[in-house]
mmCIF file of C-alpha atoms in Angstrom:
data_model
loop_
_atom_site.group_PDB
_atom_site.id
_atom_site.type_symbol
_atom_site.label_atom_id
_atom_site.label_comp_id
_atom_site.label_asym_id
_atom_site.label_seq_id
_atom_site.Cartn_x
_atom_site.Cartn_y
_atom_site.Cartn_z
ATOM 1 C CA UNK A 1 -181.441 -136.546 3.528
ATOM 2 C CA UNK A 2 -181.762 -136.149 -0.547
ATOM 3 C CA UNK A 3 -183.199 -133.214 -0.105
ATOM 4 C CA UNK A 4 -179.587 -131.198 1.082
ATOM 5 C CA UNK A 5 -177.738 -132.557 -2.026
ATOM 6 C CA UNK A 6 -176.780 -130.407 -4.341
ATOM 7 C CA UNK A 7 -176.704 -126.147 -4.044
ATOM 8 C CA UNK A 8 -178.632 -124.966 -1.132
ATOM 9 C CA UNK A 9 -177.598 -120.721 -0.866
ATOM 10 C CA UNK A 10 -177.266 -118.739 2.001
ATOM 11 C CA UNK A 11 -179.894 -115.950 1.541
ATOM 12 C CA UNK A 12 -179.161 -112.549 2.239
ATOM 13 C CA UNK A 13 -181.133 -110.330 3.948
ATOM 14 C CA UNK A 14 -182.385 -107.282 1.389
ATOM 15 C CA UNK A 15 -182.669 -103.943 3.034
ATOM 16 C CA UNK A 16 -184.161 -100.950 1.650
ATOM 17 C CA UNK A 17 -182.404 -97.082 2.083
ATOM 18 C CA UNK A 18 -183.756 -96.785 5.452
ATOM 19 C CA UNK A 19 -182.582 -100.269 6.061
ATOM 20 C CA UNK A 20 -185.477 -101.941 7.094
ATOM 21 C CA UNK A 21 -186.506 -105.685 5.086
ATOM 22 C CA UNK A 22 -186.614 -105.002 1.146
ATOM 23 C CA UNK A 23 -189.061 -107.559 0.652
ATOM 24 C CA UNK A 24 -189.646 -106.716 -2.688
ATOM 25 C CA UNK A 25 -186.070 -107.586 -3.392
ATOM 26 C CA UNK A 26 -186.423 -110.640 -1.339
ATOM 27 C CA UNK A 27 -188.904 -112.075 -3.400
ATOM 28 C CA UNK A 28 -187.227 -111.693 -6.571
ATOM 29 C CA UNK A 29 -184.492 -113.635 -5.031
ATOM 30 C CA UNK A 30 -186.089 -116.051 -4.007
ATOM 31 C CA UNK A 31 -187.790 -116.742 -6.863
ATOM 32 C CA UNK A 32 -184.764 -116.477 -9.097
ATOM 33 C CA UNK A 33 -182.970 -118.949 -7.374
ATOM 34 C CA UNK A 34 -185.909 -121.550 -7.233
ATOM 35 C CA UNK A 35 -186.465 -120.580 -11.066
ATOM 36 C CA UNK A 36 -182.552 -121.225 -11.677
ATOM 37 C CA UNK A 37 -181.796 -124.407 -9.975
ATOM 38 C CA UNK A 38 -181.229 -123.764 -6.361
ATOM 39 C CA UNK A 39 -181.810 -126.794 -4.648
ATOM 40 C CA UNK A 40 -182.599 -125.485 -1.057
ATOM 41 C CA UNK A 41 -182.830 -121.997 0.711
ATOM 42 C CA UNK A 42 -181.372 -121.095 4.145
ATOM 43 C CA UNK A 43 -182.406 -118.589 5.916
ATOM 44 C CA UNK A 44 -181.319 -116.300 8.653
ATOM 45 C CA UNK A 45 -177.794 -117.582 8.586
ATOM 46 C CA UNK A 46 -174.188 -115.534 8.549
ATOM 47 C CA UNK A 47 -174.926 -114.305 5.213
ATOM 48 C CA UNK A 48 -178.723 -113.054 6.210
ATOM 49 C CA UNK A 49 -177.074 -110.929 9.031
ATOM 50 C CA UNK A 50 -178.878 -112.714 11.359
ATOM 51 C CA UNK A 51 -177.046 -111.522 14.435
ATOM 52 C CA UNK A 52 -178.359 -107.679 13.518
ATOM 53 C CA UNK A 53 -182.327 -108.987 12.600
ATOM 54 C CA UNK A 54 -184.471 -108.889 15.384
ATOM 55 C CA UNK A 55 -186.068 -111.767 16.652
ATOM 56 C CA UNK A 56 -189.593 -110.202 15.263
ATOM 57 C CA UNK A 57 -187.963 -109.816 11.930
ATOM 58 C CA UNK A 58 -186.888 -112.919 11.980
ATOM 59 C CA UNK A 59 -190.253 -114.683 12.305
ATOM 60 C CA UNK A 60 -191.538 -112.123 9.503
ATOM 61 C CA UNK A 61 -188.783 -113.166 7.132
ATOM 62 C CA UNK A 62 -188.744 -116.731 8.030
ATOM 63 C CA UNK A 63 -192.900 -116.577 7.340
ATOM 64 C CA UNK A 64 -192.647 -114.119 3.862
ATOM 65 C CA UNK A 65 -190.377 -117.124 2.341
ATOM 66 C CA UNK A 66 -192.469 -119.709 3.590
ATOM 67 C CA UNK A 67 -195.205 -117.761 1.552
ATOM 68 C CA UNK A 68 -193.278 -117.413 -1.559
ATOM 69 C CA UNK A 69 -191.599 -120.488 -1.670
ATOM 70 C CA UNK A 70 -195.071 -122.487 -1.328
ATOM 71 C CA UNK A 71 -192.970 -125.618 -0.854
ATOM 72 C CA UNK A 72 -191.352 -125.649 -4.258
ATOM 73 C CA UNK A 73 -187.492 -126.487 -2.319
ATOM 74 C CA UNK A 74 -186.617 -127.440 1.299
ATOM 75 C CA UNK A 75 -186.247 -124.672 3.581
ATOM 76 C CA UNK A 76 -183.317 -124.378 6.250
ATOM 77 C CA UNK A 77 -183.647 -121.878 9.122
ATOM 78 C CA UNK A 78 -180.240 -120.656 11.216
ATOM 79 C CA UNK A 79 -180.499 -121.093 14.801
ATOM 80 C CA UNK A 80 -177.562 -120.787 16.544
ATOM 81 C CA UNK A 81 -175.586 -118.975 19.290
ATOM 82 C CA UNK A 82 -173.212 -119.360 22.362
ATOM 83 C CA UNK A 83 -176.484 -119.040 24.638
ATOM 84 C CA UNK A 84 -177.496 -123.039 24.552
ATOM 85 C CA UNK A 85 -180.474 -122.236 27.010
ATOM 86 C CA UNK A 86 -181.942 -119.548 25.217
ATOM 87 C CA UNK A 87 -181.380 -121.542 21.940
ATOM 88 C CA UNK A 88 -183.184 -124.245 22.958
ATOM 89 C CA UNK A 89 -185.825 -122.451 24.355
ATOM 90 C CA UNK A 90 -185.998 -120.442 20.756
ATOM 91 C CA UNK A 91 -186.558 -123.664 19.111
ATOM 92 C CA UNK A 92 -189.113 -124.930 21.584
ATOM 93 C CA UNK A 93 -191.167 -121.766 20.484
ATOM 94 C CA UNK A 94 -189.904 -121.652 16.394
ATOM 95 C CA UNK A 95 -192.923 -123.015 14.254
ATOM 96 C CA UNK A 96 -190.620 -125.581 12.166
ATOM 97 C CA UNK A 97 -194.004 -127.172 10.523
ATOM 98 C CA UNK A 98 -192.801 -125.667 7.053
ATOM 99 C CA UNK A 99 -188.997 -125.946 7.951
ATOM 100 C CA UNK A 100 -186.658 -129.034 6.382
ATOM 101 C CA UNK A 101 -184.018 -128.634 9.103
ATOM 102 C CA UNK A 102 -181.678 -126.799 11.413
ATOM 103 C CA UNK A 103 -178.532 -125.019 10.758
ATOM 104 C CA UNK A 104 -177.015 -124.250 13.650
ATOM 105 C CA UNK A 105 -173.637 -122.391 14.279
ATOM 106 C CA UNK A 106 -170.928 -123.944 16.727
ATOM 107 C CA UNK A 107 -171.127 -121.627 20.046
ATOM 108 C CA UNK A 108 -168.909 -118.334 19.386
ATOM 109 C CA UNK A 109 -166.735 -116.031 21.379
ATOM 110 C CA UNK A 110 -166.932 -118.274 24.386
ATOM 111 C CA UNK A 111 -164.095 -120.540 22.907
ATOM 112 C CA UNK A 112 -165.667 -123.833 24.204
ATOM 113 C CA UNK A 113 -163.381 -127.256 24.402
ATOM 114 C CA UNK A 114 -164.646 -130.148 21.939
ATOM 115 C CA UNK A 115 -166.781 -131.772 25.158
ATOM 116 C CA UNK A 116 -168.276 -128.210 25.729
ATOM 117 C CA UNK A 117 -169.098 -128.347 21.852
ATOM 118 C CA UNK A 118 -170.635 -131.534 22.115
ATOM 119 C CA UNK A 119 -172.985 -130.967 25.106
ATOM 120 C CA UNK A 120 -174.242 -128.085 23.137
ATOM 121 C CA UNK A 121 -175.295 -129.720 20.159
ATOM 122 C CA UNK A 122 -176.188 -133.154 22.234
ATOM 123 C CA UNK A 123 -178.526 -130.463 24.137
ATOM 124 C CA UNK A 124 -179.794 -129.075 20.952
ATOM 125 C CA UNK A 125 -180.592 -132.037 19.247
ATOM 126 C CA UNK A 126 -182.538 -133.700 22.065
ATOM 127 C CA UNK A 127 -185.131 -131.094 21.633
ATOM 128 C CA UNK A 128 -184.895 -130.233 17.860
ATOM 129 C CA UNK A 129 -188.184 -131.825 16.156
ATOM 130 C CA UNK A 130 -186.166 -131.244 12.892
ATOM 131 C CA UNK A 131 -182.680 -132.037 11.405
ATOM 132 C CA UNK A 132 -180.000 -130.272 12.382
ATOM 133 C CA UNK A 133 -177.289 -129.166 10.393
ATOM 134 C CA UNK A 134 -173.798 -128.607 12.209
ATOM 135 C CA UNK A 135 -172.078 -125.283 11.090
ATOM 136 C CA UNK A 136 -168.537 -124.755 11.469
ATOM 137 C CA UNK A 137 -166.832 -121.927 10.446
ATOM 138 C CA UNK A 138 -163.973 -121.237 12.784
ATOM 139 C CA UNK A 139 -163.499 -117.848 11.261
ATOM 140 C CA UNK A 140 -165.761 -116.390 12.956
ATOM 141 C CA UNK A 141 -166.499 -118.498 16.307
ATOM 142 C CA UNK A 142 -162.620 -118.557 16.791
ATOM 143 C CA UNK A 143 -163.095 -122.168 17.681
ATOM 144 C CA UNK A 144 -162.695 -124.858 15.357
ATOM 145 C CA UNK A 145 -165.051 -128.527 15.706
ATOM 146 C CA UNK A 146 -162.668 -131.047 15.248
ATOM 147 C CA UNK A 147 -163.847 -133.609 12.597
ATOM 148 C CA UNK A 148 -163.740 -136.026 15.997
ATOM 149 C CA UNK A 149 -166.343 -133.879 17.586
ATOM 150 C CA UNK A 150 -168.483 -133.891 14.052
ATOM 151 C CA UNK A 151 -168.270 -137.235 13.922
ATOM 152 C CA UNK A 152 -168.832 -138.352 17.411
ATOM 153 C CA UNK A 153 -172.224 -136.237 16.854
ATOM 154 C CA UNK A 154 -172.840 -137.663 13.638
ATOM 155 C CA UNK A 155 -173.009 -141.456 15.047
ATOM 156 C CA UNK A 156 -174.804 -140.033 18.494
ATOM 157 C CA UNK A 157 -177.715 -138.645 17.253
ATOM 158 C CA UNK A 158 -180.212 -139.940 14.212
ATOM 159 C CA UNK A 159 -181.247 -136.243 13.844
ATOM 160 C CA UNK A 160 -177.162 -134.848 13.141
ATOM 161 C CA UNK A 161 -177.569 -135.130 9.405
ATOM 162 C CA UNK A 162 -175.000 -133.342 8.449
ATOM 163 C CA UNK A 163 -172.338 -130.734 8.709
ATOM 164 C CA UNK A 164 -171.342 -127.656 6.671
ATOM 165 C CA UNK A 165 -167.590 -127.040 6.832
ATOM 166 C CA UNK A 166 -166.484 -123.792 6.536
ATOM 167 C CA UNK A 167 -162.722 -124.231 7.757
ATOM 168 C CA UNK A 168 -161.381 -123.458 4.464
ATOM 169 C CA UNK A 169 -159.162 -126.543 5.194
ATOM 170 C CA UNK A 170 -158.648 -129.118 2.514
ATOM 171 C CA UNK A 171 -157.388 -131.637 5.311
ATOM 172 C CA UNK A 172 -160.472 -131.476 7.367
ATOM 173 C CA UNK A 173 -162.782 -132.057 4.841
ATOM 174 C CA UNK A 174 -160.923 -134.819 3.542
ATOM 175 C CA UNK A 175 -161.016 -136.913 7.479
ATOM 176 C CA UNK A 176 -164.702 -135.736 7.733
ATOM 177 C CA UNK A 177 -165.293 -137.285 4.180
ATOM 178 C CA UNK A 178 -162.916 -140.781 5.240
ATOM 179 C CA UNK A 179 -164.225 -141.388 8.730
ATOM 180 C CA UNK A 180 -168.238 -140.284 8.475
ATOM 181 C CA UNK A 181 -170.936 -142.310 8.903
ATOM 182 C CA UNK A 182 -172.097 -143.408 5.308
ATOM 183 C CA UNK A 183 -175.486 -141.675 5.501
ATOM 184 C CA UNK A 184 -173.602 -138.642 6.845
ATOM 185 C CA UNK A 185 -173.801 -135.564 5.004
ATOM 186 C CA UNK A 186 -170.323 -133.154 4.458
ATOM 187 C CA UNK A 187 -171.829 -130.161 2.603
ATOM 188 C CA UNK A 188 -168.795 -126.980 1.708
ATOM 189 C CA UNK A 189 -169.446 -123.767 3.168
ATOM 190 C CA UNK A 190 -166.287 -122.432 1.305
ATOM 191 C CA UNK A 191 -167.478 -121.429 -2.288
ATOM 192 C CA UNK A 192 -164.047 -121.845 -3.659
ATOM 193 C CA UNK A 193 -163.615 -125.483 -1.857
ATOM 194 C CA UNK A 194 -166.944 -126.525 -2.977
ATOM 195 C CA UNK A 195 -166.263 -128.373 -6.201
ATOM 196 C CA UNK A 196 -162.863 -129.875 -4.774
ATOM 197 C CA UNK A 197 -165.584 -131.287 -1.638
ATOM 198 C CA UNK A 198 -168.054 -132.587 -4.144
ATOM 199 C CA UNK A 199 -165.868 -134.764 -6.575
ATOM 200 C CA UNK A 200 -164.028 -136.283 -3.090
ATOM 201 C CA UNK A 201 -167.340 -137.498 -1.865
ATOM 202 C CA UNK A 202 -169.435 -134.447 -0.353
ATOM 203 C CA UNK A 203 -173.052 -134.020 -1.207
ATOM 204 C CA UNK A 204 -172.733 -130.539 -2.127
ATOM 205 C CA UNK A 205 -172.698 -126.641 -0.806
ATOM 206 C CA UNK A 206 -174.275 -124.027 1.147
ATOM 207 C CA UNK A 207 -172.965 -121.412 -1.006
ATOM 208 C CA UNK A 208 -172.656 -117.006 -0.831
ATOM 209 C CA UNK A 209 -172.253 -116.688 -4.340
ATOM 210 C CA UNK A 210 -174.830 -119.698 -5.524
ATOM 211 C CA UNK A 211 -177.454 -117.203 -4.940
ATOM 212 C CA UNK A 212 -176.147 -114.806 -7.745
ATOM 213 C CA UNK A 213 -175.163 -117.602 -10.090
ATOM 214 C CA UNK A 214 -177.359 -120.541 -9.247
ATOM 215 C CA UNK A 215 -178.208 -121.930 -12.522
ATOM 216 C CA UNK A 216 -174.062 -122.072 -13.357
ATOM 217 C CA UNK A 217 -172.794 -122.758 -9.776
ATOM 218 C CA UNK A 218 -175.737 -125.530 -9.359
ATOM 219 C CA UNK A 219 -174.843 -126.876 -12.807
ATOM 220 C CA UNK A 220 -171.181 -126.933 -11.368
ATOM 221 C CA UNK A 221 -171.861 -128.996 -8.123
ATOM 222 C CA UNK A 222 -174.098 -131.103 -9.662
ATOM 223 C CA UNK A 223 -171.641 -131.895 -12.353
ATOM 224 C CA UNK A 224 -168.680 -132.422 -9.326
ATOM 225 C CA UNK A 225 -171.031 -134.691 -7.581
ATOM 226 C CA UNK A 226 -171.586 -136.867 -10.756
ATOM 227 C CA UNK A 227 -167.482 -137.249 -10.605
ATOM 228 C CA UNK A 228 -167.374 -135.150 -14.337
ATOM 229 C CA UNK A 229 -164.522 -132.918 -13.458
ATOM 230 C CA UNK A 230 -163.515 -131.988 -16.316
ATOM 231 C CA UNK A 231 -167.298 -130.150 -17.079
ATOM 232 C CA UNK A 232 -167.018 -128.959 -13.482
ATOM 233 C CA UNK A 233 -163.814 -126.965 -13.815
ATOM 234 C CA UNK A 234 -164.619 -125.225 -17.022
ATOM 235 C CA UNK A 235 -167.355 -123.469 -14.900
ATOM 236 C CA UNK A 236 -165.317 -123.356 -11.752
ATOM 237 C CA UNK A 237 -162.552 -121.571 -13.674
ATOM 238 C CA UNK A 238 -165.437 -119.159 -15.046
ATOM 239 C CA UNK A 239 -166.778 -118.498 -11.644
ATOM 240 C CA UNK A 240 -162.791 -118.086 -9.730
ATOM 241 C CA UNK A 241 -162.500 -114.291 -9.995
ATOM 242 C CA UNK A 242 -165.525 -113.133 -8.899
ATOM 243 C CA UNK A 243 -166.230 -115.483 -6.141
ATOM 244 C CA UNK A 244 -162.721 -114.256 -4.817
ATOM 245 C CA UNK A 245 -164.029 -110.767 -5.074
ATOM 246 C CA UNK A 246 -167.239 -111.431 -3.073
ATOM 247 C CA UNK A 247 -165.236 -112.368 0.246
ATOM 248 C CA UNK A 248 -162.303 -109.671 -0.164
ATOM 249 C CA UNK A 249 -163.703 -106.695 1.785
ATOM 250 C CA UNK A 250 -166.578 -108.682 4.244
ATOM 251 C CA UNK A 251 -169.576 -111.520 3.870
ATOM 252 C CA UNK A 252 -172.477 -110.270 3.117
ATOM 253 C CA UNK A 253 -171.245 -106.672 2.031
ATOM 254 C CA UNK A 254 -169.610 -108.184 -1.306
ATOM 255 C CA UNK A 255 -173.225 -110.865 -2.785
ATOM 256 C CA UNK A 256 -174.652 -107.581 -1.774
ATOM 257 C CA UNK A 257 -172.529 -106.069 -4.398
ATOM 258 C CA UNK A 258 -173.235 -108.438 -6.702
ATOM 259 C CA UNK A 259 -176.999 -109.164 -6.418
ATOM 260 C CA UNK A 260 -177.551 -104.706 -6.717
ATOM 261 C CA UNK A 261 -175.429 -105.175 -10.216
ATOM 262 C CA UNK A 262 -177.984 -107.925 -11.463
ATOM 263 C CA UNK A 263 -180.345 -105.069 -10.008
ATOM 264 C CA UNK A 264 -182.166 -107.766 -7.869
ATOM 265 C CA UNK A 265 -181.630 -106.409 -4.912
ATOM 266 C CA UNK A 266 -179.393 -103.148 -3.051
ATOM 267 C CA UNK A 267 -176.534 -103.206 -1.821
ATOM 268 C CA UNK A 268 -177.865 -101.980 2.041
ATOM 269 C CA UNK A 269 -176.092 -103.643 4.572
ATOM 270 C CA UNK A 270 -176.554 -103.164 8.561
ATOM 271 C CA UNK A 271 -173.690 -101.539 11.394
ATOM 272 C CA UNK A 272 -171.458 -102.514 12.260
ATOM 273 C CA UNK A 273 -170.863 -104.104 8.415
ATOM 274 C CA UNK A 274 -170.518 -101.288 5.932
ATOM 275 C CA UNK A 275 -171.302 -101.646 1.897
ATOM 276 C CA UNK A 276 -168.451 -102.644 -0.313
ATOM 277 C CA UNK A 277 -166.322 -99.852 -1.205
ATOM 278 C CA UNK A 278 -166.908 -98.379 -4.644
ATOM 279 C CA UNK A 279 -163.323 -99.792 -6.109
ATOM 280 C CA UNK A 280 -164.894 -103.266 -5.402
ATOM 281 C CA UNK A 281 -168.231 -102.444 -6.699
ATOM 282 C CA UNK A 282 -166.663 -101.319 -10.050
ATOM 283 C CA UNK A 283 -164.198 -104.848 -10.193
ATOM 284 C CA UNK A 284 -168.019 -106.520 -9.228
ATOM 285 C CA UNK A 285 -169.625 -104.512 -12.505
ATOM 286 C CA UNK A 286 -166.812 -105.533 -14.869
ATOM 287 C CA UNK A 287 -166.809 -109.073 -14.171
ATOM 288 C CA UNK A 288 -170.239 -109.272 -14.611
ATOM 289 C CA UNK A 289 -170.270 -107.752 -17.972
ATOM 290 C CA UNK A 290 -167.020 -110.794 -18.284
ATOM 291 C CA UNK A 291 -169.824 -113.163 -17.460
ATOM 292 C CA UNK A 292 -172.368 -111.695 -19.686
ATOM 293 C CA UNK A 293 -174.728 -110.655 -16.513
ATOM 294 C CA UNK A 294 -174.408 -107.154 -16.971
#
């Protein structure tokens, strides 16, 4: 359970011109994030692109980090879908031996009701030889989980550990945080939520723009969960603009942005995402000379 508090980052996926893996690029990410304070790494989530990486590039990513990581942080590997049969069957036949735990995605586009939402993840985590993270981001699955559902999971199964919330709704957090089991993990998957989560009680963030700024944004959480706002906001304020920027045009299109400025990786994405536009590539390059990362 300690090992999810704090700054775990989404990790994009790096892609070359031809846009096939960059793992050049990935390394140095990797590595700059483990060498700046990153607590954990996920992998293969929204911000990875997983829905365009095939499932052989996914087992060659998921093993390359593995390698470079050489168990210096917890690793977290996305598995979700709207298919529960062919996710369980995916995680029957994932080696997890060097994975921490499971994030997995509530079920998009089929719009299920809360009890459809539960049998999914009760059928998940009956199988799941790992922790599983619950990921709600009703953004993009155009269904919400109701803190109800979260928590009826959370007292259900030993191996729920936790949620990220990604509602972007001050309310729900708030209920999640006042009814969940003590042991139960609330973990922002809104960047500009995330310090606001941490000094009401959440155990940090699975953040986009951590992975650019992980040794400030870590300092930041780590500060909010040690109840020192007044630290924590100086670097939140810092950090406002361009974490606004970064989700203005699409996720991952605008990190991308950022992480080709601090020339650590390019700014490649895959169809039917396009790269940021070059007006919010140039806003990207000034703030970054603001924040002395130029």
């Amino acid at each position: 359970m300690t090992k999810f508090i704090g700054t775990g980052v989404a990790l994009i996926t790096p892609f070359n011109e031809d846009l096939n893996i960059d793992y050049d690029a990935l390394e140095r990410l990797v590595e700059y994030n483990i060498e700046n304070g990153t607590e954990y790494l996920v992998i293969s989530g929204t911000t990875g692109e997983s829905v365009t990486i095939s499932p052989e590039e996914k087992k060659s990513l998921v093993q390359f980090i593995i390698k470079v990581n050489n168990n210096r942080v917890p690793l977290v590997l996305g598995i979700g879908g709207n298919n529960t049969t062919t996710l369980i069957e995916e995680i029957k036949s994932t080696d997890l031996s060097s994975i921490d735990a499971i994030l997995s995605v509530s079920p998009y586009y089929s719009k299920p009701t809360q009890e459809g939402i539960y049998q999914h993840f009760k059928a998940i985590a009956e199988v799941s030889p790992k922790p599983i993270i619950l990921y709600n981001v009703p953004g993009r699955t155009s269904s919400n989980v109701s803190p109800e559902t979260t928590i009826r999971l959370a007292k259900d199964f030993d191996n729920i550990i936790a949620v990220k919330e990604a509602g972007n709704n001050v309310h729900q957090y708030l209920e999640l945080l006042r009814t969940k089991p003590d042991d139960f993990l609330v973990l922002s998957g809104d960047d500009d939520l995330a310090l606001g989560v941490a000094l009401a009680g959440g155990s940090g963030v699975i953040s986009v723009i951590g992975q650019a700024l992980p040794k400030e944004f870590s300092e930041m959480i780590r500060l909010g969960i040690a109840g020192n706002a007044k630290e924590a906001y100086k670097i939140h304020f810092k950090l406002m603009p361009i974490t606004k920027m970064i989700f203005s045009e699409n996720n991952p299109s605008g990190i991308k942005a950022v992480l080709s400025g601090l020339n650590i990786s390019n700014s490649y994405v895959r169809l039917p995402l396009v790269e940021a536009t070059d007006k919010l590539k140039n806003e990207i390059r000034k703030e970054l000379d603001v924040l002395g990362k130029s």
